[in-house]
mmCIF file of C-alpha atoms and ligand atoms in Angstrom:
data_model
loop_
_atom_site.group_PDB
_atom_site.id
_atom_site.type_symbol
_atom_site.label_atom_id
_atom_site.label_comp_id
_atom_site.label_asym_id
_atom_site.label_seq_id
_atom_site.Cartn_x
_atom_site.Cartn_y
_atom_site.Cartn_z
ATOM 1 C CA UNK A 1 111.718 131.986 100.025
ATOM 2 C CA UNK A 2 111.126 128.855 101.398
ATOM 3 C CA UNK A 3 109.437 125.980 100.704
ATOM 4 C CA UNK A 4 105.965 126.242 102.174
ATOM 5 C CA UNK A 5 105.791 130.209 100.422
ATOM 6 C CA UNK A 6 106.971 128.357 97.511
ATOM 7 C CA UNK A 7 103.995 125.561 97.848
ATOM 8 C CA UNK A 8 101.581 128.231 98.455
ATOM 9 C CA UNK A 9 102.660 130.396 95.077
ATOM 10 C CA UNK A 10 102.740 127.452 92.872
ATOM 11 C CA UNK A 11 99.342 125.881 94.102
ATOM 12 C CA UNK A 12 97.617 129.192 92.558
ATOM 13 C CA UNK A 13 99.933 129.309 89.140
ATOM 14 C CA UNK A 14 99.687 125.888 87.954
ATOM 15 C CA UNK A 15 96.970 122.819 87.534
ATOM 16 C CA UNK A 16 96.067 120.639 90.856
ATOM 17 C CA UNK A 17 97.793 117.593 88.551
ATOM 18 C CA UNK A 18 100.350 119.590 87.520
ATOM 19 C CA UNK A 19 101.187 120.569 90.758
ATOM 20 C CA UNK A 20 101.022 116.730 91.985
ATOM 21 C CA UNK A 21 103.746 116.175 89.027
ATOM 22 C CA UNK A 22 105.847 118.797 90.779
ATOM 23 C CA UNK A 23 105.923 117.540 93.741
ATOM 24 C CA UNK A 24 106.575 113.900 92.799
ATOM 25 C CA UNK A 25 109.275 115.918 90.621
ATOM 26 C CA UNK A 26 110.870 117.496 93.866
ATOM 27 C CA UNK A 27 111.023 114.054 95.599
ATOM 28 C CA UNK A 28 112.211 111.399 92.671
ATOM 29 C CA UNK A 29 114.817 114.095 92.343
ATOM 30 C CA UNK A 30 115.781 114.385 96.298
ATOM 31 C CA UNK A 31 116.556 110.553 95.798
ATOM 32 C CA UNK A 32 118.348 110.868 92.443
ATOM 33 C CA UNK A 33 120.125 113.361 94.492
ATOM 34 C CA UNK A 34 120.820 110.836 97.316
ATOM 35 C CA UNK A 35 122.260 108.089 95.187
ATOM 36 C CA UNK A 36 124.619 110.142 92.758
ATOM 37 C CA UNK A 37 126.286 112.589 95.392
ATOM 38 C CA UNK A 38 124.479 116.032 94.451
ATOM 39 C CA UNK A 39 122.928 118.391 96.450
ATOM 40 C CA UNK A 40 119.612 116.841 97.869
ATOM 41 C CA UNK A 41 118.245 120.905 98.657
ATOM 42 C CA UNK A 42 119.119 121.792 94.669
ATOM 43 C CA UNK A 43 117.376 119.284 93.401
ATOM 44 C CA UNK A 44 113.930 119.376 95.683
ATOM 45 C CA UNK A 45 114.081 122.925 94.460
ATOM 46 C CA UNK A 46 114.522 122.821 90.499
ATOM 47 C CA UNK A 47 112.060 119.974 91.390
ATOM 48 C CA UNK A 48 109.511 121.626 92.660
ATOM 49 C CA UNK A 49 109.847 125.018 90.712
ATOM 50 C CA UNK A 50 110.876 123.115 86.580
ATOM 51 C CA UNK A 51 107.297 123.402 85.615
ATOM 52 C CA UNK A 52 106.240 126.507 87.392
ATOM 53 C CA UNK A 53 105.781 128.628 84.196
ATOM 54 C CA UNK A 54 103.529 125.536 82.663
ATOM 55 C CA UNK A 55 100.161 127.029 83.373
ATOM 56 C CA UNK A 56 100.662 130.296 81.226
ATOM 57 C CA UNK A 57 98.357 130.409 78.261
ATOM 58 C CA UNK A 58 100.572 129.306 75.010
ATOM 59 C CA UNK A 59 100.211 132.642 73.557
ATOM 60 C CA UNK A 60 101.216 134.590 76.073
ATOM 61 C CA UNK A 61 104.217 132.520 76.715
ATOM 62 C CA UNK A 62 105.659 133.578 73.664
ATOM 63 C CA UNK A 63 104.883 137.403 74.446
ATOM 64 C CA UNK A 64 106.376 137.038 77.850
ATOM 65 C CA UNK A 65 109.443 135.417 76.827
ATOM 66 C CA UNK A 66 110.002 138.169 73.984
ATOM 67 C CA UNK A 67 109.454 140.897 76.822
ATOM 68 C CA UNK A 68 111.482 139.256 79.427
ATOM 69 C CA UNK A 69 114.563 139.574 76.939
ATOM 70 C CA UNK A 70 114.790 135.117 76.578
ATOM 71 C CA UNK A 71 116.338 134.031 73.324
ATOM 72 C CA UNK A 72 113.185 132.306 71.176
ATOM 73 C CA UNK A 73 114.358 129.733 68.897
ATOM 74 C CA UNK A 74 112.711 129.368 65.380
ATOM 75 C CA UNK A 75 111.460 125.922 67.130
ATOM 76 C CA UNK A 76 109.979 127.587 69.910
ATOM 77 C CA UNK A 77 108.469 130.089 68.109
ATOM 78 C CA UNK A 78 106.238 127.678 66.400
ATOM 79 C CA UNK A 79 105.949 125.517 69.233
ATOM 80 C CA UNK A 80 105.573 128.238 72.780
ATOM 81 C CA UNK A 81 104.926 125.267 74.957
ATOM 82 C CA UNK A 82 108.086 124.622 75.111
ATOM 83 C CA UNK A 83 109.481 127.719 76.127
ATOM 84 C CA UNK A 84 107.897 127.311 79.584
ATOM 85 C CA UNK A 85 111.707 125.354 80.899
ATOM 86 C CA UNK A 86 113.144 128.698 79.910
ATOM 87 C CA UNK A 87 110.446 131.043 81.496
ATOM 88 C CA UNK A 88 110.162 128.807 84.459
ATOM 89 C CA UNK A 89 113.852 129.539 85.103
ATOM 90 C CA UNK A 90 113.008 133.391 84.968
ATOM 91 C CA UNK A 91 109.692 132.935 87.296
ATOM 92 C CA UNK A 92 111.831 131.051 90.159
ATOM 93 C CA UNK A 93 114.408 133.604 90.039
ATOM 94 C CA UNK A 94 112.152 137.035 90.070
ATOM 95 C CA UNK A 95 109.063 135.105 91.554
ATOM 96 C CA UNK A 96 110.475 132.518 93.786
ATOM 97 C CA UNK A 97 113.757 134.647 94.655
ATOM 98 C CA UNK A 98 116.022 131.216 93.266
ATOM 99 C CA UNK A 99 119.527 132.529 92.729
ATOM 100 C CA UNK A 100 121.573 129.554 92.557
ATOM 101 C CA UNK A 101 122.235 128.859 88.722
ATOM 102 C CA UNK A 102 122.432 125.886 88.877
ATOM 103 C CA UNK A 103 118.752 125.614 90.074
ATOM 104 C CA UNK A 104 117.827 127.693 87.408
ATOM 105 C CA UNK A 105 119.809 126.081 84.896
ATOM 106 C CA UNK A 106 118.681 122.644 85.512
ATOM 107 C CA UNK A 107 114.711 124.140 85.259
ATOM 108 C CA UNK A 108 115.763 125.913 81.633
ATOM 109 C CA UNK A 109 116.792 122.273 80.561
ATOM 110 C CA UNK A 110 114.455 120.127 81.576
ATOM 111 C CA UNK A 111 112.153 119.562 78.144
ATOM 112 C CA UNK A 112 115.113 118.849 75.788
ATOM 113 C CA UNK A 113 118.337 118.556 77.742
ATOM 114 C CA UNK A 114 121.680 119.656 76.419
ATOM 115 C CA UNK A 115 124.872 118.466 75.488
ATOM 116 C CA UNK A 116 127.039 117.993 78.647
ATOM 117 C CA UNK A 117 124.642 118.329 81.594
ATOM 118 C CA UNK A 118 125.246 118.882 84.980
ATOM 119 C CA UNK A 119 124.673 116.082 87.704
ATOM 120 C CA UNK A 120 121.539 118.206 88.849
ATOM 121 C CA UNK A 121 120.618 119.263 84.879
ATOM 122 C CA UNK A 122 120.556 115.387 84.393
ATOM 123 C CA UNK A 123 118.608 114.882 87.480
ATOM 124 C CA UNK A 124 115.894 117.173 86.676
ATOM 125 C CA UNK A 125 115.591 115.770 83.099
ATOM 126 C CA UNK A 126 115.404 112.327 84.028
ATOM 127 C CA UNK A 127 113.044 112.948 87.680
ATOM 128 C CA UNK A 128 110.380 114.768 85.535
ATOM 129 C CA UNK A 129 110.257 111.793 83.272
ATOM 130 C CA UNK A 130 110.083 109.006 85.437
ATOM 131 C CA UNK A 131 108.056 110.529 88.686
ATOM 132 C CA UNK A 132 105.850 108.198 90.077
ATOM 133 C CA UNK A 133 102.590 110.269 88.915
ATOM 134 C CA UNK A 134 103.287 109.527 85.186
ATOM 135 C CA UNK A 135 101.201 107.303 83.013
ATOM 136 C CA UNK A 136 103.002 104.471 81.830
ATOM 137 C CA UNK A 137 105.085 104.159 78.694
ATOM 138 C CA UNK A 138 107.560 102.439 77.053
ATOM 139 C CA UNK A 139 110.154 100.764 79.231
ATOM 140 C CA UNK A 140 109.123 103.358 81.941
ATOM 141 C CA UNK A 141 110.204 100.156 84.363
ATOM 142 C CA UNK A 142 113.965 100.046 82.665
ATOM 143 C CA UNK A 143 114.373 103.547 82.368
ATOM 144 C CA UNK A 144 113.553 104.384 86.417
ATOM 145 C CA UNK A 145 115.726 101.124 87.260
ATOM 146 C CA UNK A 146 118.639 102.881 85.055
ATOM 147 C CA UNK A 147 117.826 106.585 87.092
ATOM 148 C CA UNK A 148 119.326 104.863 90.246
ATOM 149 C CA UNK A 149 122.101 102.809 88.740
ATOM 150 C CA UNK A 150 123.309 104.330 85.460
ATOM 151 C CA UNK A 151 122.304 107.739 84.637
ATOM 152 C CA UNK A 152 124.072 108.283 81.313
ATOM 153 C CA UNK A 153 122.460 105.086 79.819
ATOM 154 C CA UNK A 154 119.073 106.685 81.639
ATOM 155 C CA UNK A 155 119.140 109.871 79.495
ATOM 156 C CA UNK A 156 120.043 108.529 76.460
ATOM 157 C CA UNK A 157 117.276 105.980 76.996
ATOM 158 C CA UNK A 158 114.834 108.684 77.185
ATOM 159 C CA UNK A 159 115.977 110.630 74.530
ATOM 160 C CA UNK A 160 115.933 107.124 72.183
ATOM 161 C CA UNK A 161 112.240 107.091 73.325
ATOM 162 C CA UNK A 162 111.421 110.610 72.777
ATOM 163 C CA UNK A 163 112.724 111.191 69.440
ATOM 164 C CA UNK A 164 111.070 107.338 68.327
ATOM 165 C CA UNK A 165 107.748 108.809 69.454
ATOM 166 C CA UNK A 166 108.067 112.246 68.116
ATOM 167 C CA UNK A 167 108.879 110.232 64.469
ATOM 168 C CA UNK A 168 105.543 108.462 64.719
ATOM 169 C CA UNK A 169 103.570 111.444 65.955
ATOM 170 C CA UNK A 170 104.846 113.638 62.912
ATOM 171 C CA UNK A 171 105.080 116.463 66.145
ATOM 172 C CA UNK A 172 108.355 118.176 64.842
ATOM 173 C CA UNK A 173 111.103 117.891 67.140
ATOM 174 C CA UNK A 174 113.090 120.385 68.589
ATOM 175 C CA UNK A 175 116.751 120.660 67.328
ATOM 176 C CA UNK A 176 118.178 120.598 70.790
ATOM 177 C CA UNK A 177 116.778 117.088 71.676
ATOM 178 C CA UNK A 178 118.662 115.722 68.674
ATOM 179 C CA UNK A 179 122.087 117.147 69.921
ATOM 180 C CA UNK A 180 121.464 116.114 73.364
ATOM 181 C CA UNK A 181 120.971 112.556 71.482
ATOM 182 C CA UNK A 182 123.624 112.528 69.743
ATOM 183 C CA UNK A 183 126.126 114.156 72.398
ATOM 184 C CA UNK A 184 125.247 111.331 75.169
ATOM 185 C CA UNK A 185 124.871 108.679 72.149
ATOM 186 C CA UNK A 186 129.126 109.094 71.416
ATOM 187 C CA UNK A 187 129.654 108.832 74.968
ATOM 188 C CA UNK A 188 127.804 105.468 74.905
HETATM 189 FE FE1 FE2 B 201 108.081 120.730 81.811
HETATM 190 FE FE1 FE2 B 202 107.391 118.408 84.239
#
């Protein structure tokens, strides 16, 4: 498919501001891309497509996880936002006809990260995060500075800031976000 069928699709499945976060998504990652050696088409992709299953009601993301055969953790099952990085990754490969993986890997990632990411999973965790659409918060100048020049220290920064706010919000946090933490904090 390309992009301009993909523009069109999206446009009708997700929010007009969510759909301005993609797209500032697709092109913070092209440049990530750019200045760490991966593959600039990849990246505008899992860009463009990471929140694509955002706009399905909470409920039903649940059901159509269970249906579609994705694993539901105990985490997700009390929290279904969350379980719209894994669905998204089904939607762009039966909806936007993405078969590369590692597209579709890097959209399943993108909301907690993992242990031992790709370049492009990294990319896509750190892009959605720092796009030039999002409201400001803590350090947000530091942390898109570090996307450019150090992009180990970049991840681990947001994770730090992720898990400090998810303490003082009492919002339980998902299990994967703390190993991602602490996987990129012993490489520190
Ligand atoms: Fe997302
Ligand atoms: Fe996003």
């Amino acid at each position: 498919m390309n992009r301009d069928k993909m523009l069109q699709r999206l446009k009708t499945k997700v929010s007009e501001k969510r759909f301005e976060h993609s797209l500032g998504v697709e092109y913070t990652a092209a440049c990530m891309a750019m200045v760490h050696g991966a593959d600039v088409e990849k990246a505008r992709i899992a860009g463009l497509l990471h929140d694509c299953a955002k706009g399905i009601p909470t409920k039903e993301k649940l059901e159509k996880a269970r249906k579609n055969g994705i694993f539901v953790t105990k985490y997700e099952e009390k929290n279904p936002e969350m379980l719209h990085a894994k669905l998204g990754a089904h939607y762009a490969r039966y909806k936007y006809d993405v078969h590369d993986e590692e597209i579709l890997d890097a959209i399943a990632s993108h909301t907690t990260g993992k242990p031992a990411m790709t370049l492009l999973e990294k990319i896509i965790f750190v892009a959605d995060y720092i796009e030039p659409n999002r409201k400001p918060i803590k350090e947000l100048d530091e942390i898109r500075k570090e996307a450019f020049t150090d992009l180990d220290a970049c991840v681990l920064h947001i994770l730090r800031n992720t898990i400090a706010y998810l303490q003082t919000s009492k919002e339980e946090m998902d299990y994967a976000t703390q190993m991602t933490y602490d996987y990129y904090k012993a490489l520190e």
